[in-house]
XYZ file of C-alpha atoms in Angstrom:
726
model
C -75.620 88.025 3.531
C -71.995 88.930 4.277
C -71.201 89.080 0.557
C -74.188 91.402 0.026
C -73.072 93.677 2.882
C -69.537 93.767 1.452
C -70.722 94.709 -1.995
C -73.212 97.344 -0.681
C -71.145 99.062 1.981
C -73.198 102.291 2.096
C -76.377 100.317 2.731
C -74.670 98.197 5.387
C -73.409 101.352 7.133
C -76.938 102.716 7.170
C -78.260 99.471 8.634
C -75.666 99.655 11.418
C -76.660 103.236 12.295
C -80.335 102.282 12.386
C -79.490 99.289 14.580
C -77.549 101.488 17.026
C -80.441 103.936 17.255
C -82.883 101.087 17.893
C -80.676 99.626 20.643
C -80.412 103.047 22.307
C -84.189 103.481 22.212
C -84.790 100.005 23.638
C -82.364 100.553 26.512
C -83.961 103.900 27.281
C -87.418 102.311 27.321
C -86.436 99.745 29.976
C -84.707 102.427 32.092
C -81.187 101.139 31.666
C -78.452 103.220 33.305
C -76.927 105.885 31.151
C -73.479 104.341 31.381
C -74.864 101.025 30.174
C -76.556 102.726 27.236
C -73.318 104.469 26.290
C -71.335 101.234 26.641
C -73.747 99.288 24.463
C -73.722 102.039 21.854
C -69.911 102.124 21.853
C -69.712 98.339 21.488
C -72.259 98.400 18.668
C -70.390 101.222 16.941
C -67.083 99.342 17.242
C -68.736 96.210 15.861
C -70.196 98.238 12.956
C -66.821 99.859 12.299
C -65.031 96.477 12.333
C -67.650 95.066 9.997
C -67.208 98.012 7.692
C -63.416 97.727 7.771
C -63.716 94.048 6.940
C -66.009 94.876 4.067
C -63.594 97.479 2.763
C -60.702 95.033 3.097
C -62.587 92.339 1.192
C -63.509 94.816 -1.502
C -59.891 95.947 -1.818
C -58.747 92.338 -2.144
C -61.377 91.699 -4.805
C -60.308 94.819 -6.680
C -56.659 93.790 -6.474
C -57.487 90.280 -7.708
C -59.494 91.708 -10.600
C -56.650 94.111 -11.439
C -54.130 91.245 -11.371
C -56.350 89.168 -13.623
C -56.742 92.065 -16.040
C -53.015 92.724 -15.933
C -52.275 89.048 -16.624
C -54.801 89.032 -19.425
C -53.173 92.131 -20.923
C -49.672 90.678 -20.433
C -50.735 87.429 -22.128
C -52.184 89.411 -25.024
C -49.006 91.462 -25.287
C -46.912 88.285 -25.363
C -49.115 86.771 -28.051
C -49.161 89.916 -30.199
C -45.364 90.099 -29.949
C -45.238 86.565 -31.375
C -47.292 87.779 -34.330
C -45.809 91.214 -35.033
C -42.229 92.382 -35.301
C -42.849 95.198 -32.835
C -45.687 96.332 -30.556
C -46.893 98.987 -29.737
C -46.872 100.070 -33.358
C -44.031 102.517 -34.053
C -44.005 105.308 -36.612
C -42.250 104.264 -39.802
C -39.800 107.157 -39.648
C -38.779 106.182 -36.101
C -38.506 102.400 -36.394
C -35.118 100.725 -36.722
C -35.126 99.671 -40.381
C -33.146 96.520 -39.581
C -36.171 95.254 -37.644
C -38.099 95.382 -40.917
C -35.462 93.440 -42.825
C -33.141 96.154 -44.154
C -29.650 94.752 -43.576
C -27.135 96.880 -41.737
C -23.886 97.815 -43.442
C -20.822 99.178 -41.662
C -19.741 100.743 -44.943
C -23.042 102.563 -45.388
C -23.121 103.577 -41.696
C -19.761 105.288 -42.117
C -21.521 107.813 -44.375
C -24.120 108.805 -41.762
C -24.758 112.529 -41.752
C -25.048 114.666 -38.641
C -28.369 114.195 -36.893
C -29.457 111.289 -39.103
C -29.799 107.719 -37.911
C -29.955 106.086 -41.350
C -27.420 106.103 -44.193
C -28.413 108.154 -47.262
C -30.898 106.479 -49.569
C -29.992 106.297 -53.268
C -33.076 107.207 -55.241
C -34.038 104.583 -57.820
C -35.470 105.297 -61.254
C -38.744 103.556 -60.431
C -39.362 105.352 -57.130
C -41.857 107.822 -58.547
C -43.749 105.049 -60.294
C -43.816 103.087 -57.033
C -45.054 106.074 -55.024
C -47.784 106.937 -57.496
C -48.919 103.286 -57.527
C -49.074 103.267 -53.729
C -50.966 106.557 -53.543
C -53.415 105.536 -56.249
C -54.296 102.015 -55.151
C -52.985 101.811 -51.591
C -51.004 98.679 -52.506
C -47.439 98.296 -53.757
C -45.556 95.123 -54.643
C -41.833 95.553 -55.304
C -40.102 92.750 -57.192
C -36.343 92.738 -56.764
C -33.671 90.921 -58.687
C -31.184 89.182 -56.343
C -29.210 91.772 -54.339
C -31.206 94.679 -55.799
C -32.065 96.292 -52.454
C -35.847 96.062 -52.801
C -36.365 96.001 -49.025
C -34.633 99.374 -48.504
C -36.577 100.856 -51.410
C -39.817 99.501 -49.946
C -38.915 101.083 -46.594
C -38.539 104.472 -48.272
C -41.868 104.028 -50.058
C -43.576 103.180 -46.759
C -42.729 106.616 -45.381
C -45.464 109.027 -46.371
C -44.173 112.444 -47.355
C -47.202 114.181 -45.824
C -48.697 111.958 -43.116
C -46.795 110.058 -40.453
C -47.861 106.439 -40.378
C -47.471 103.623 -37.919
C -46.284 100.269 -39.247
C -47.808 96.821 -38.792
C -45.100 94.264 -39.562
C -46.480 90.723 -39.128
C -44.197 87.722 -38.855
C -44.535 84.952 -41.451
C -45.994 82.474 -41.981
C -49.166 83.040 -39.899
C -48.554 86.105 -37.735
C -50.956 88.291 -39.686
C -53.833 85.810 -39.499
C -53.371 85.210 -35.770
C -53.154 88.932 -35.018
C -56.384 89.590 -36.909
C -58.496 86.549 -36.116
C -57.287 85.303 -32.738
C -56.071 88.494 -31.048
C -58.505 91.043 -32.505
C -55.800 93.436 -33.658
C -58.237 95.760 -35.425
C -60.225 96.317 -32.216
C -57.071 97.884 -30.728
C -56.741 100.375 -33.584
C -58.877 103.411 -34.255
C -60.369 103.629 -37.770
C -58.691 107.029 -38.154
C -55.237 105.574 -37.411
C -52.774 106.063 -40.292
C -51.205 102.677 -40.920
C -48.862 101.006 -43.388
C -48.895 97.198 -43.515
C -45.363 95.884 -44.100
C -45.091 92.533 -45.936
C -41.415 92.029 -46.680
C -40.874 88.683 -48.484
C -44.582 88.225 -49.027
C -43.971 84.729 -50.406
C -43.050 83.522 -46.912
C -46.636 83.921 -45.704
C -48.677 80.727 -45.840
C -51.796 80.126 -47.920
C -53.984 80.902 -44.908
C -51.553 83.360 -43.329
C -52.313 86.093 -45.870
C -55.434 86.342 -48.005
C -57.250 88.963 -50.038
C -60.083 88.856 -47.495
C -57.662 89.815 -44.697
C -56.316 92.761 -46.671
C -59.811 93.948 -47.536
C -60.953 93.638 -43.922
C -58.027 95.774 -42.741
C -58.532 98.379 -45.449
C -62.227 98.637 -44.635
C -61.530 99.216 -40.937
C -58.465 101.426 -41.397
C -59.452 103.874 -44.078
C -56.442 105.019 -46.035
C -54.253 102.116 -44.928
C -51.376 101.337 -47.284
C -49.769 97.978 -47.998
C -46.106 97.650 -49.034
C -44.784 94.217 -50.010
C -41.574 92.805 -51.486
C -40.629 89.587 -53.238
C -37.600 88.243 -55.087
C -37.829 88.009 -58.856
C -36.856 84.339 -58.473
C -39.979 83.682 -56.406
C -42.529 85.937 -58.078
C -43.838 83.677 -60.856
C -44.252 80.766 -58.471
C -45.945 82.898 -55.832
C -48.231 84.431 -58.439
C -49.293 80.985 -59.635
C -50.148 79.837 -56.123
C -51.625 83.125 -54.873
C -53.138 84.554 -58.037
C -55.912 86.305 -56.116
C -53.338 88.180 -54.016
C -51.245 89.000 -57.082
C -54.334 90.382 -58.805
C -55.228 92.399 -55.709
C -51.839 94.145 -55.827
C -52.056 94.697 -59.577
C -49.031 95.666 -61.645
C -45.813 95.264 -59.615
C -42.725 97.488 -59.803
C -39.472 95.751 -60.739
C -35.977 96.642 -59.452
C -32.816 95.578 -61.304
C -29.598 94.709 -59.483
C -27.272 96.749 -61.684
C -27.881 100.507 -61.598
C -28.824 102.682 -64.546
C -26.558 105.608 -65.443
C -28.730 108.029 -63.479
C -28.836 105.735 -60.457
C -25.060 105.300 -60.615
C -24.582 109.044 -60.744
C -26.747 109.529 -57.662
C -24.989 106.653 -55.876
C -21.512 108.094 -56.460
C -22.683 111.528 -55.287
C -23.864 110.085 -51.953
C -21.070 107.527 -51.532
C -18.073 108.912 -53.479
C -15.569 106.170 -52.611
C -17.801 103.101 -52.977
C -17.555 100.688 -55.925
C -21.024 100.069 -57.396
C -19.855 97.750 -60.146
C -21.933 94.862 -58.794
C -25.006 96.903 -57.966
C -26.182 99.448 -55.415
C -27.320 97.011 -52.722
C -24.459 94.573 -53.397
C -21.918 97.343 -52.819
C -22.908 97.499 -49.141
C -22.875 93.778 -48.480
C -20.497 90.850 -48.535
C -21.839 89.945 -51.975
C -19.629 92.530 -53.660
C -16.406 91.003 -52.330
C -17.567 87.511 -53.259
C -18.444 88.560 -56.803
C -15.007 90.194 -57.088
C -13.376 86.938 -56.027
C -15.537 84.982 -58.448
C -14.678 87.350 -61.276
C -10.915 87.392 -60.644
C -10.568 83.657 -60.112
C -7.713 81.800 -58.417
C -4.515 83.352 -59.748
C -2.364 81.764 -57.023
C -2.979 78.132 -57.957
C 0.422 76.293 -57.941
C -0.808 73.904 -60.639
C -1.479 76.695 -63.170
C 0.858 79.322 -64.643
C 1.515 82.244 -62.307
C -1.151 84.895 -62.668
C -3.410 82.521 -64.550
C -6.984 81.543 -63.814
C -7.324 78.065 -62.345
C -10.124 76.381 -64.279
C -10.466 73.715 -61.595
C -11.102 76.339 -58.897
C -13.551 78.236 -61.077
C -15.358 75.030 -62.057
C -15.551 73.883 -58.441
C -17.346 77.078 -57.427
C -19.582 76.928 -60.501
C -20.614 73.361 -59.645
C -21.404 74.338 -56.042
C -23.435 77.382 -57.119
C -25.387 75.415 -59.704
C -25.950 72.570 -57.258
C -27.621 75.083 -54.917
C -29.773 76.297 -57.804
C -31.328 72.871 -58.341
C -33.531 73.588 -55.345
C -32.017 70.895 -53.134
C -31.364 71.705 -49.494
C -28.647 69.080 -49.310
C -24.995 70.007 -49.508
C -22.826 68.981 -52.462
C -20.964 65.784 -51.489
C -17.207 66.125 -51.850
C -17.081 62.760 -53.618
C -19.218 64.040 -56.507
C -17.143 67.140 -57.211
C -14.334 65.697 -59.406
C -16.754 64.129 -61.875
C -18.986 67.228 -62.035
C -15.977 69.544 -62.398
C -14.783 67.437 -65.304
C -17.986 68.239 -67.161
C -17.365 71.964 -66.696
C -13.809 72.057 -67.998
C -12.757 72.083 -71.603
C -10.145 69.447 -70.853
C -11.182 65.798 -70.558
C -8.221 64.953 -68.310
C -9.010 63.903 -64.753
C -8.081 66.318 -61.988
C -5.256 65.528 -59.592
C -6.582 65.060 -56.037
C -4.186 67.658 -54.614
C -5.204 70.114 -57.312
C -8.849 69.505 -56.391
C -8.073 69.957 -52.694
C -6.394 73.299 -53.476
C -9.384 74.403 -55.528
C -11.757 73.585 -52.663
C -9.464 75.411 -50.242
C -9.611 78.528 -52.448
C -13.390 78.265 -52.873
C -13.958 78.024 -49.125
C -11.435 80.708 -48.105
C -13.034 83.771 -46.438
C -12.943 87.288 -47.844
C -11.921 90.272 -45.714
C -15.547 90.486 -44.515
C -15.425 86.835 -43.491
C -17.793 85.638 -46.244
C -17.198 82.547 -48.365
C -18.263 81.615 -51.865
C -18.629 78.076 -50.581
C -18.521 76.726 -47.044
C -17.804 73.251 -45.787
C -20.510 71.572 -43.728
C -19.935 68.373 -41.785
C -22.963 66.245 -40.938
C -23.135 62.586 -39.949
C -19.424 62.239 -40.559
C -19.530 63.394 -44.199
C -18.331 66.707 -45.613
C -20.404 68.663 -48.138
C -20.153 72.091 -49.742
C -22.872 74.743 -49.420
C -22.792 77.734 -51.790
C -23.433 81.315 -50.710
C -27.186 81.819 -51.175
C -27.201 85.306 -52.719
C -24.300 84.625 -55.073
C -26.053 81.451 -56.222
C -29.234 83.444 -56.840
C -27.357 86.024 -58.910
C -25.812 83.256 -61.004
C -29.206 81.582 -61.480
C -30.600 84.666 -63.215
C -28.259 84.102 -66.146
C -27.901 80.327 -66.399
C -29.580 77.018 -65.627
C -27.684 74.216 -63.909
C -26.255 71.794 -66.486
C -28.127 68.532 -66.911
C -25.371 66.539 -65.196
C -25.823 68.584 -62.014
C -29.624 68.244 -62.113
C -29.199 64.490 -62.484
C -26.616 64.283 -59.707
C -28.771 66.276 -57.267
C -31.840 64.199 -58.102
C -29.861 60.969 -57.848
C -28.444 61.943 -54.464
C -31.939 62.634 -53.112
C -33.345 59.451 -54.639
C -30.641 57.198 -53.138
C -31.628 58.298 -49.642
C -35.360 58.323 -50.398
C -35.455 62.047 -49.644
C -38.859 62.739 -51.183
C -38.966 66.338 -49.992
C -35.767 67.219 -51.833
C -36.975 65.243 -54.850
C -40.022 67.492 -54.833
C -37.946 70.655 -54.488
C -35.680 69.631 -57.359
C -38.625 68.625 -59.529
C -40.402 71.911 -58.949
C -37.287 74.001 -59.573
C -36.524 72.050 -62.773
C -40.104 72.502 -63.955
C -40.025 76.256 -63.394
C -36.651 76.511 -65.172
C -37.970 74.545 -68.166
C -35.943 71.374 -67.568
C -38.964 69.132 -68.069
C -37.093 65.853 -68.511
C -35.613 66.304 -65.021
C -38.930 67.320 -63.469
C -40.691 64.337 -65.077
C -38.166 61.995 -63.471
C -38.739 63.704 -60.135
C -42.519 63.324 -60.380
C -42.131 59.606 -61.019
C -39.948 59.266 -57.909
C -41.928 61.490 -55.535
C -44.148 59.920 -52.883
C -47.538 60.943 -51.537
C -46.162 62.852 -48.530
C -44.754 65.561 -50.798
C -47.554 65.843 -53.319
C -47.649 69.614 -52.783
C -44.580 70.061 -55.010
C -46.185 68.426 -58.012
C -49.404 70.363 -57.348
C -47.362 73.578 -57.281
C -45.793 72.695 -60.616
C -49.222 72.126 -62.165
C -50.506 75.446 -60.807
C -47.419 77.208 -62.150
C -47.927 75.847 -65.670
C -51.590 76.826 -65.637
C -50.824 80.344 -64.481
C -48.258 80.660 -67.280
C -50.733 79.301 -69.838
C -48.386 76.342 -70.480
C -51.125 73.731 -70.775
C -48.992 71.204 -72.661
C -46.508 71.140 -69.821
C -49.351 70.845 -67.333
C -50.862 67.788 -69.041
C -48.214 65.260 -68.005
C -48.171 66.626 -64.454
C -51.959 66.357 -64.051
C -51.832 62.820 -65.432
C -49.178 61.904 -62.851
C -51.274 63.485 -60.072
C -54.299 61.425 -61.109
C -52.262 58.209 -61.066
C -50.685 59.150 -57.735
C -54.029 59.897 -56.055
C -55.740 56.838 -57.537
C -53.072 54.636 -56.003
C -53.142 56.478 -52.683
C -56.871 56.892 -52.095
C -58.694 54.525 -54.428
C -60.679 55.291 -57.577
C -63.727 56.845 -55.862
C -62.053 59.319 -53.522
C -62.878 63.073 -53.638
C -59.219 63.899 -54.342
C -59.344 61.618 -57.357
C -62.442 63.514 -58.518
C -60.530 66.786 -58.118
C -57.603 65.376 -60.098
C -60.006 64.249 -62.852
C -61.635 67.669 -62.875
C -58.278 69.448 -63.233
C -57.073 67.033 -65.916
C -60.292 67.627 -67.806
C -59.618 71.361 -67.679
C -56.189 70.840 -69.243
C -57.635 68.692 -72.047
C -60.271 71.360 -72.621
C -57.662 74.142 -72.752
C -55.753 72.091 -75.315
C -58.861 71.642 -77.453
C -59.195 67.909 -76.739
C -62.885 68.085 -75.866
C -63.698 64.368 -75.973
C -60.955 63.648 -73.468
C -62.135 66.547 -71.305
C -65.715 65.226 -71.364
C -64.573 61.760 -70.233
C -62.597 63.214 -67.319
C -65.468 65.435 -66.185
C -68.087 62.701 -66.470
C -65.947 60.424 -64.282
C -65.454 63.264 -61.788
C -69.205 63.965 -61.740
C -70.067 60.371 -60.850
C -67.643 60.404 -57.902
C -68.756 63.812 -56.640
C -72.460 62.980 -56.809
C -71.810 59.808 -54.801
C -69.628 61.538 -52.208
C -71.223 64.983 -51.835
C -74.804 64.525 -53.059
C -76.618 65.892 -56.106
C -76.760 69.537 -54.979
C -73.226 70.118 -53.686
C -71.118 73.044 -55.017
C -68.485 70.552 -56.215
C -71.151 68.839 -58.307
C -72.292 72.169 -59.724
C -68.724 73.057 -60.720
C -68.283 69.816 -62.655
C -71.679 70.173 -64.356
C -70.629 73.676 -65.392
C -67.470 72.213 -66.945
C -69.525 69.671 -68.862
C -71.632 72.533 -70.174
C -68.434 74.099 -71.518
C -67.427 70.991 -73.398
C -70.917 70.419 -74.870
C -70.941 74.013 -76.083
C -67.540 73.575 -77.732
C -68.665 70.307 -79.301
C -71.560 72.097 -80.991
C -74.325 71.028 -78.626
C -75.525 74.410 -77.258
C -78.906 73.119 -76.070
C -77.235 70.350 -74.035
C -74.840 72.984 -72.708
C -77.744 75.258 -71.753
C -79.359 72.478 -69.714
C -76.068 71.813 -67.915
C -75.539 75.490 -67.161
C -79.082 75.965 -65.853
C -78.680 73.011 -63.486
C -75.253 74.265 -62.353
C -76.619 77.782 -61.851
C -79.488 76.518 -59.689
C -77.072 74.516 -57.511
C -74.697 77.475 -57.126
C -77.472 79.898 -56.198
C -78.827 77.517 -53.530
C -75.469 76.639 -52.003
C -73.357 79.759 -52.523
C -75.827 82.643 -52.689
C -77.002 84.708 -55.620
C -73.943 87.011 -55.676
C -71.162 84.452 -55.287
C -68.338 84.528 -57.877
C -69.178 80.967 -58.923
C -72.710 82.098 -59.753
C -71.308 84.864 -61.938
C -69.071 82.439 -63.834
C -71.955 80.050 -64.533
C -74.242 82.922 -65.544
C -71.626 83.996 -68.068
C -71.424 80.472 -69.451
C -75.210 80.329 -69.748
C -74.963 83.555 -71.711
C -72.565 81.808 -74.098
C -75.134 79.089 -74.681
C -77.910 81.608 -75.371
C -75.640 83.507 -77.752
C -74.864 80.330 -79.680
C -78.581 79.502 -79.762
C -79.237 82.837 -81.447
C -80.625 84.697 -78.420
C -78.168 87.586 -77.875
C -80.804 89.451 -75.850
C -80.890 86.686 -73.208
C -77.109 86.349 -73.466
C -76.657 90.062 -72.708
C -78.736 89.721 -69.529
C -76.572 86.828 -68.320
C -73.347 88.648 -69.210
C -74.411 91.802 -67.385
C -75.245 89.760 -64.309
C -71.849 88.036 -64.496
C -70.113 91.405 -64.895
C -71.876 92.911 -61.883
C -70.980 89.937 -59.678
C -67.322 89.929 -60.793
C -66.893 93.663 -60.232
C -68.413 93.396 -56.764
C -66.388 90.335 -55.798
C -63.004 91.157 -57.340
C -62.922 94.862 -58.127
C -62.923 96.600 -61.525
C -59.463 95.471 -62.700
C -59.651 91.705 -62.199
C -59.179 89.182 -65.072
C -62.651 87.786 -64.357
C -64.041 91.238 -65.101
C -62.139 91.197 -68.401
C -63.739 87.829 -69.244
C -67.220 89.161 -68.509
C -66.580 92.274 -70.584
C -65.319 90.174 -73.485
C -68.522 88.115 -73.393
C -70.650 91.229 -73.165
C -68.845 92.671 -76.182
C -69.821 89.566 -78.155
C -73.470 90.107 -77.199
C -73.385 93.765 -78.257
C -71.816 92.759 -81.576
C -74.530 90.149 -82.160
C -77.193 92.724 -81.255
C -75.944 95.027 -84.002
C -74.102 97.469 -81.712
C -70.478 97.240 -82.963
C -69.637 100.610 -81.400
C -70.499 99.344 -77.925
C -68.769 96.045 -78.720
C -65.509 97.846 -79.607
C -65.552 99.917 -76.404
C -66.256 96.827 -74.321
C -63.534 94.751 -75.997
C -60.967 97.543 -75.544
C -61.786 97.819 -71.862
C -61.473 94.026 -71.513
C -58.123 94.063 -73.325
C -56.694 96.782 -71.071
C -57.660 94.862 -67.936
C -56.405 91.524 -69.282
C -53.026 92.896 -70.371
C -52.536 94.779 -67.123
C -53.395 91.790 -64.927
C -52.020 88.865 -66.942
C -49.506 90.328 -69.370
C -49.581 91.116 -73.067
C -48.885 87.541 -74.184
C -51.480 85.626 -72.179
C -53.986 83.455 -74.111
C -56.889 85.461 -72.675
C -55.483 88.600 -74.274
C -55.420 86.718 -77.588
C -59.132 85.878 -77.228
C -60.063 89.535 -76.806
C -57.735 90.572 -79.635
C -59.461 88.115 -81.963
C -62.863 89.620 -81.175
C -61.531 93.148 -81.503
C -60.043 92.241 -84.890
C -63.492 91.102 -86.050
C -64.943 94.458 -85.017
C -62.265 96.396 -86.924
C -63.039 94.203 -89.934
C -66.727 95.105 -89.614
C -65.851 98.823 -89.565
C -63.747 98.358 -92.709
C -60.452 99.175 -90.979
C -58.701 96.252 -92.604
C -55.078 97.134 -91.804
C -55.923 97.567 -88.137
C -57.886 94.300 -88.198
C -54.933 92.472 -89.754
C -52.467 93.780 -87.172
C -54.800 92.867 -84.317
C -55.493 89.360 -85.611
C -51.830 88.653 -86.371
C -50.950 89.545 -82.804
C -53.739 87.268 -81.531
C -52.465 84.469 -83.775
C -48.872 84.771 -82.547
C -49.955 84.622 -78.902
C -52.308 81.665 -79.432
C -49.809 79.605 -81.425
C -47.085 80.080 -78.793
C -49.334 79.347 -75.845
C -51.747 76.746 -77.216
C -50.024 75.090 -80.161
C -50.802 75.089 -83.867
C -53.746 72.681 -83.667
C -55.870 74.454 -81.048
C -59.447 75.529 -81.943
C -58.706 79.115 -80.842
C -55.865 79.218 -83.380
C -58.231 77.975 -86.081
C -60.772 80.637 -85.155
C -58.195 83.394 -85.492
C -56.942 81.954 -88.786
C -60.464 82.073 -90.210
C -60.897 85.705 -89.180
C -57.476 86.604 -90.582
C -58.206 84.880 -93.904
C -61.361 86.954 -94.303
C -59.432 90.161 -93.699
C -56.653 89.214 -96.126
C -59.247 88.305 -98.752
C -60.872 91.722 -98.443
C -57.450 93.342 -98.624
C -56.842 91.508 -101.896
C -53.698 89.766 -100.663
C -53.770 86.197 -102.043
C -50.121 85.693 -101.127
C -51.001 86.458 -97.548
C -53.714 83.806 -97.674
C -51.187 81.237 -98.861
C -48.822 82.041 -96.009
C -51.628 81.749 -93.466
């Protein structure tokens, strides 16, 4: 009752007034003295007033408690959002301190600040206009920078709209973006009309779940006109692209920045900074890297063991060993004890190095420049001294050379002695990416199950590069590793079998692929049931191999079963449904039913365009298939248009030398042959042949297919010598 009176104070006041009036009437009816009536009324009024004051006090306390709770809730949210974003509330790009976004400060550059400006002059790069037009057209820009190329400063300039002021969302890696969106409801705090740029400096530092295509699409749907600006090092791009191919495809063609300036860039740089040396690059000129590269270039001319003014080969070799050691991917320092032997391999002389000479070389290598930077620094841990190379200088060196085999072996041996599986994985992955496959193979044999992600990354990298031969040994090792870890009937073993089957299939070894996929199917049916998506995916793969082996009716049955499973479990418009529909179209085309094939291909195309957008490689695949159907239906004109559209998308998304581009080129060559344009057909087929032979090897079925088409063209051209060469 008291709570009700407190919450309904107007009603309670009315009740008190009515009660007072009733008391007065009752006292009057019994003839009570006037003074008594007045006294009773006064007491009742005081009681009502006290009750009302108490109610108001309780209400004020409740309001204060609610306000404190709301304030705490808001403060907690603010604390959490500040753990996810670099700065909140969102600042305008042109007002934010660029160092907060990753642009390094430079005292040299700051000395050239102009009156009224709070940033040093920006040196316009040759690719700026291309970058701006890409950002305006698609809303997404990915800048790839060579080491010390200044891609972050360029990205900052691109993020500033020339017409509209934008606020910047700068999430912190690895998971700040995901948490801000999913856990803190960031979008609900932003109006759809808000002009925003999403800043993703060093995009490779975001985790697999910390940044996805779905997140970007959700933001762009809510914030119409939002722009996304991202950067990545050229040393990380290929790896990142292999592991995040959907994101890479979402951004489309990146813009690349070199470290060394062009003549025009140098001219603009000197005009803005007339007394600065840009010999090592525009960005390097404003950092400690320039002084370190100068020291590296000039060498140790003060070595007492060499002629005066000479260049101490021991000092130079010591630094080279340390830099190359860092480029093996290891996070461990270079042990001092290993240096003499490794330096010996670098020098032309086979004579051992005097210990004092070596000590002097290390002293020179670790000496600071005027800026306080060092080519190499000494690190003491657990009582032992190691050398750690300067990260950026090591990266610049890595662009031009691979570590010698002796250094790879030493780094791998050092990690193996201590059972450091994580560093074994890092070294193996780095060696694989750099093409040192004998080193990476040794690493994969030594790696344990806790660091399986490195070998998985290497396999993904090879697949993304179309290097299926390199992928084969890695997938075989993964299968053996998982079989030993989990047993022969584990889902991860089924996945390893499925992936290994894909490699065999890509290499044209269909019988081996079939065996892998049949083993995977048995495991997946036992573990997941007959109608699981994983089962449908493996059945789809088996359809592929039966089609390649010349059993189109068996393939059709597989595809129809896989399609039914995918539609039930994934929905009729899922990307997996589109892929299987396209494969079913292939079966119908082989069975001589191009009309039914066209229907399947058009369905696959519609699903791919809806799911991935019009410029995705999957769209190119669907278009290529549809072109085949049009050609079989007697519509070579439509086939040519469709193949050309597929080729443009494939080359833009995957590069001109990807095997998928070769597939489309082969089909396009057949169309030119049909039209009687034999020279154009020959050029197209020769290009397809060159790509296929490099990527797939001389014995691949796709190579044979192109050779057959090329032989027909050369025959019609009347070039028997050309036939002999083919």
